[in-house]
Each structure stands twice: as C-alpha cells, then as structure tokens.
XYZ file of C-alpha atoms in Angstrom:
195
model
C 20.264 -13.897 125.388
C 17.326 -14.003 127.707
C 14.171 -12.925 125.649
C 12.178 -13.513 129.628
C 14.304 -10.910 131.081
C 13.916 -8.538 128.111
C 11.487 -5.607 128.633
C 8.953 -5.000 126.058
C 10.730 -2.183 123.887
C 13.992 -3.833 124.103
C 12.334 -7.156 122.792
C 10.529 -5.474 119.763
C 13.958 -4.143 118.778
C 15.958 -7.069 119.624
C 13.083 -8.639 117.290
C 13.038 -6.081 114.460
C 16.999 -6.917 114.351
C 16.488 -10.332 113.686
C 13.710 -9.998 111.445
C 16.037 -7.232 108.775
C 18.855 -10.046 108.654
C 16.272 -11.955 106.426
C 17.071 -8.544 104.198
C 14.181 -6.701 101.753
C 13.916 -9.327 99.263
C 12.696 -12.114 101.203
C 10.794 -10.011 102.753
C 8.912 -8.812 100.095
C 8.742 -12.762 98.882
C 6.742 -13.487 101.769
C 4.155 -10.604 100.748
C 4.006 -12.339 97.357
C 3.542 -16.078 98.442
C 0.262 -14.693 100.718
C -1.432 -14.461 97.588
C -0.943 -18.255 96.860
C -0.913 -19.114 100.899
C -3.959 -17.256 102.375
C -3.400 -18.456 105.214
C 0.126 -16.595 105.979
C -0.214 -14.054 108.355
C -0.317 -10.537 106.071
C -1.012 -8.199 108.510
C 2.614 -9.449 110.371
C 4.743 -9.427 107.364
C 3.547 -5.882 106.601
C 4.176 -4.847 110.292
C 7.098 -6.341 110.458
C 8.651 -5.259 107.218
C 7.604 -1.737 108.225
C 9.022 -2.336 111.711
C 12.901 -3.361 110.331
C 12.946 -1.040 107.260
C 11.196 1.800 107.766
C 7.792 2.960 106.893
C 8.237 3.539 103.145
C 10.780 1.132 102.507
C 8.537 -1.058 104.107
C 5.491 -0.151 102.703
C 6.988 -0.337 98.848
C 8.370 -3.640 99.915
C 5.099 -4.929 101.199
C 2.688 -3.963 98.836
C 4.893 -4.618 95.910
C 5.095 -8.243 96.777
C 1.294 -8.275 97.350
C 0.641 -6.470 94.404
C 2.813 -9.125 92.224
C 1.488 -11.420 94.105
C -2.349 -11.101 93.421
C -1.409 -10.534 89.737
C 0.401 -14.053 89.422
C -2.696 -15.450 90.987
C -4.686 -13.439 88.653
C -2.912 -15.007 85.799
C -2.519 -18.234 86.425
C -6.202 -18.526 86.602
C -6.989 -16.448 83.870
C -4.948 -18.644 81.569
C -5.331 -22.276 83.143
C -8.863 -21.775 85.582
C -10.613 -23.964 82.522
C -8.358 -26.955 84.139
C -9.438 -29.971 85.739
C -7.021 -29.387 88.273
C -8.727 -26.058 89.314
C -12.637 -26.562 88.492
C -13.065 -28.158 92.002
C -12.356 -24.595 92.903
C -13.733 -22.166 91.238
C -17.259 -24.544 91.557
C -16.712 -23.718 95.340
C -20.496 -21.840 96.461
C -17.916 -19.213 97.639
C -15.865 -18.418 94.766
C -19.253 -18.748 92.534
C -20.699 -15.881 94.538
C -17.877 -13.900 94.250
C -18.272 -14.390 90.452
C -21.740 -12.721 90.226
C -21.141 -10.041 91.828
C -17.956 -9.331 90.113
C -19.486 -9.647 86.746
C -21.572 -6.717 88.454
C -19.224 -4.305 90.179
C -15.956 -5.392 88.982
C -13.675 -2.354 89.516
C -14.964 -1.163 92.670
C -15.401 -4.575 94.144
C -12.176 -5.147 93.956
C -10.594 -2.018 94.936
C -12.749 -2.066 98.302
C -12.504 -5.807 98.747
C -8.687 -6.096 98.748
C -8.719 -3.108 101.617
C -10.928 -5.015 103.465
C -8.630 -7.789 105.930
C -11.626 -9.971 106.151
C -11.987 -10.344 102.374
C -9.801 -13.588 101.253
C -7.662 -11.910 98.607
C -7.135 -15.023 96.602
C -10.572 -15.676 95.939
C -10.886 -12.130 94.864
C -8.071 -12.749 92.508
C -9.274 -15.830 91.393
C -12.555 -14.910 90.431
C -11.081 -12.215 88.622
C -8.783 -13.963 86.609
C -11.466 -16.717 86.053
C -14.030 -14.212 84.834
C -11.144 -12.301 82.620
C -11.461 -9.194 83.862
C -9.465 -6.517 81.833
C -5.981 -6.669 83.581
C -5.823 -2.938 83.540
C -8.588 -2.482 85.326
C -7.701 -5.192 87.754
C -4.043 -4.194 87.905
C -5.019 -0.561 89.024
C -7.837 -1.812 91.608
C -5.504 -4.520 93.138
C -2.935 -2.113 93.525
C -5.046 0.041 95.280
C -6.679 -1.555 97.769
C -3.938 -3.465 98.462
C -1.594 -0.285 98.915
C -4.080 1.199 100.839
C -4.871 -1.788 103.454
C -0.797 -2.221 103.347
C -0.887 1.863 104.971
C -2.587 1.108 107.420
C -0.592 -1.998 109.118
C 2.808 -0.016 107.750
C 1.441 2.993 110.185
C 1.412 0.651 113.288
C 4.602 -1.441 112.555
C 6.409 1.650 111.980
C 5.939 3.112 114.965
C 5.714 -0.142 117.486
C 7.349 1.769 120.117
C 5.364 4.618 120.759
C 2.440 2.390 120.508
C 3.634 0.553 123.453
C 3.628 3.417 125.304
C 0.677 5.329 123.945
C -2.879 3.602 125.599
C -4.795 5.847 123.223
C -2.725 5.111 120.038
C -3.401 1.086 120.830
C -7.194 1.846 121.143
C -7.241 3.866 118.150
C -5.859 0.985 116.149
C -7.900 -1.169 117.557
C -11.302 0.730 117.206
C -10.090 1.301 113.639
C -9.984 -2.198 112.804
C -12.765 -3.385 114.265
C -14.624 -0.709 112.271
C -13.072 -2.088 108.987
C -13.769 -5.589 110.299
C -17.209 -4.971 111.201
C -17.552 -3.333 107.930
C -16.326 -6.119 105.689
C -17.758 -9.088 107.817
C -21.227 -7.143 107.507
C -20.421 -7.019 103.385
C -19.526 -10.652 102.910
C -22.417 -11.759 105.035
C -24.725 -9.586 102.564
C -23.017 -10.831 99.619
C -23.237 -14.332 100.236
C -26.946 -14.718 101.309
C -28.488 -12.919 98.564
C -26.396 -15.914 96.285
C-alpha cells in the first residue's frame, strides 16, 4: 500500500481502519494512562477514537478512560502523597500553587481547569488528591470538565472528512482553540505569579 500516492480522505480512512483494529478497549486504556503520562497526546486519542467509532461511542470511550483515569491519580495520591517517594513532587513551586488556590476554589477550579487543554490534568489531580478534596465533589467536577473538553475534540475527529473539505470549519476549530488556549495560558500565568 502506498500511503504517498494516497489522497488525503482516502488516507484518513485508510488510517481510521487501522486505528479501530486496536478495538474500544485499548482505546479507552490509552485515555486512562494520559492521566499518569501527561505527556501522551490527548487531544489525538480523543480524535481518533471519535474518528474509528463514532462520535458517541467515541466520546463515552474517551472520557470514560480519562475520567477513570484522573480518579486513579486522584487516589493514589490521596492515600500515599505523604510518601517519600512522592514529596519531591508535590514540593514542586507548581503543584504548591495549585494547592492554594485549590484550597480556595476547589469545585470550580477544577471543573474549568480540566476543560482547559493547557491545564496539566495530573497536577490538577494531584493536588486534589493531596489536599483530600471530597471525592464527590471531585468526581463530579473531573467528570465534567473532562467530558466537556473530550466534546469538543470528539466534534472534529468525528467529522475529519468534511473538515478537510470545509476552509471555514478548519478556521472555526482553530479560532476556537486558540480562544480556549489564550484563555487558559492567560489563567495559569495569573495563577502562578500572584504565588
């Protein structure tokens, strides 16, 4: 098979293909292990899982293995974040920020931060777990933020076809996450200087 030769539809289907052999519960594996590997790329599992099972397949699939995912992290530091192991961490300028202001605006920090791309989610869950937020609380403003960032990259996988073809759907995607970027860079820079 000659990917070169392919045009760009036929490639993003021939691609989609590949990617649904892996089948829905790896896929939703990878969502979970981005909560322990930040550095995963989210935004392509979600598009992707979208992308080779359909928009609410994929969106259940995604945001149920981030959900689980940010609650695992959530508990392992809840129960074990007094650890040796982990007080490097959590003494991190970073996390320690994210601390005080948690212990301010706990519930709608974390709803809003976990929509937010730019936000690292794991320090977010971290410093929740570390500060022993009420898990109900957490568990419903995880869940939402991270369903409703989840939406958004769902929206575009789902529909990567007409988005080739659609100038004006690309730049609305674009312009809408550069707003949410802008948005959240423009937060964390005002959270962390007035540490």
């Amino acid at each position: 098979m000659n990917l070169q030769a392919m045009n760009p539809s036929d490639f993003i289907t021939t691609l989609t293909l590949t990617y649904k052999q892996i089948g829905p519960i790896t896929a939703m594996l990878l969502c979970f292990m981005e909560a322990f590997l930040p550095f995963l790329p989210l935004s392509a599992f979600v598009m992707a899982n979208s992308a080779a099972f359909g928009l609410i397949e994929g969106l259940l699939l995604s945001s149920l293995g981030s959900i689980l995912g940010a609650w695992a992290v959530y508990g392992i530091f809840r129960f074990f974040g007094n650890r040796k192991c982990l007080r490097k961490y959590i003494e991190h300028r970073t996390v320690q920020t994210y601390m005080n202001r948690l212990e301010q605006h706990s519930f709608i920090i974390i709803g809003f931060l976990c929509m937010l791309p730019v936000f690292p989610n794991s320090v977010i869950t971290t410093v929740a777990g570390i500060t022993k937020m009420n898990f109900k609380k957490f568990a419903f403003a995880s869940a939402f933020g991270i369903t409703g960032l989840n939406t958004i990259f769902s929206l575009v996988g789902s529909d990567l076809h007409a988005f080739l073809h659609s100038p004006l759907k690309v730049l609305t995607v674009i312009a809408v996450f550069f707003s949410i970027h802008l948005i959240g860079t423009q937060m964390k820079n005002r959270m962390l200087s007035n540490s």
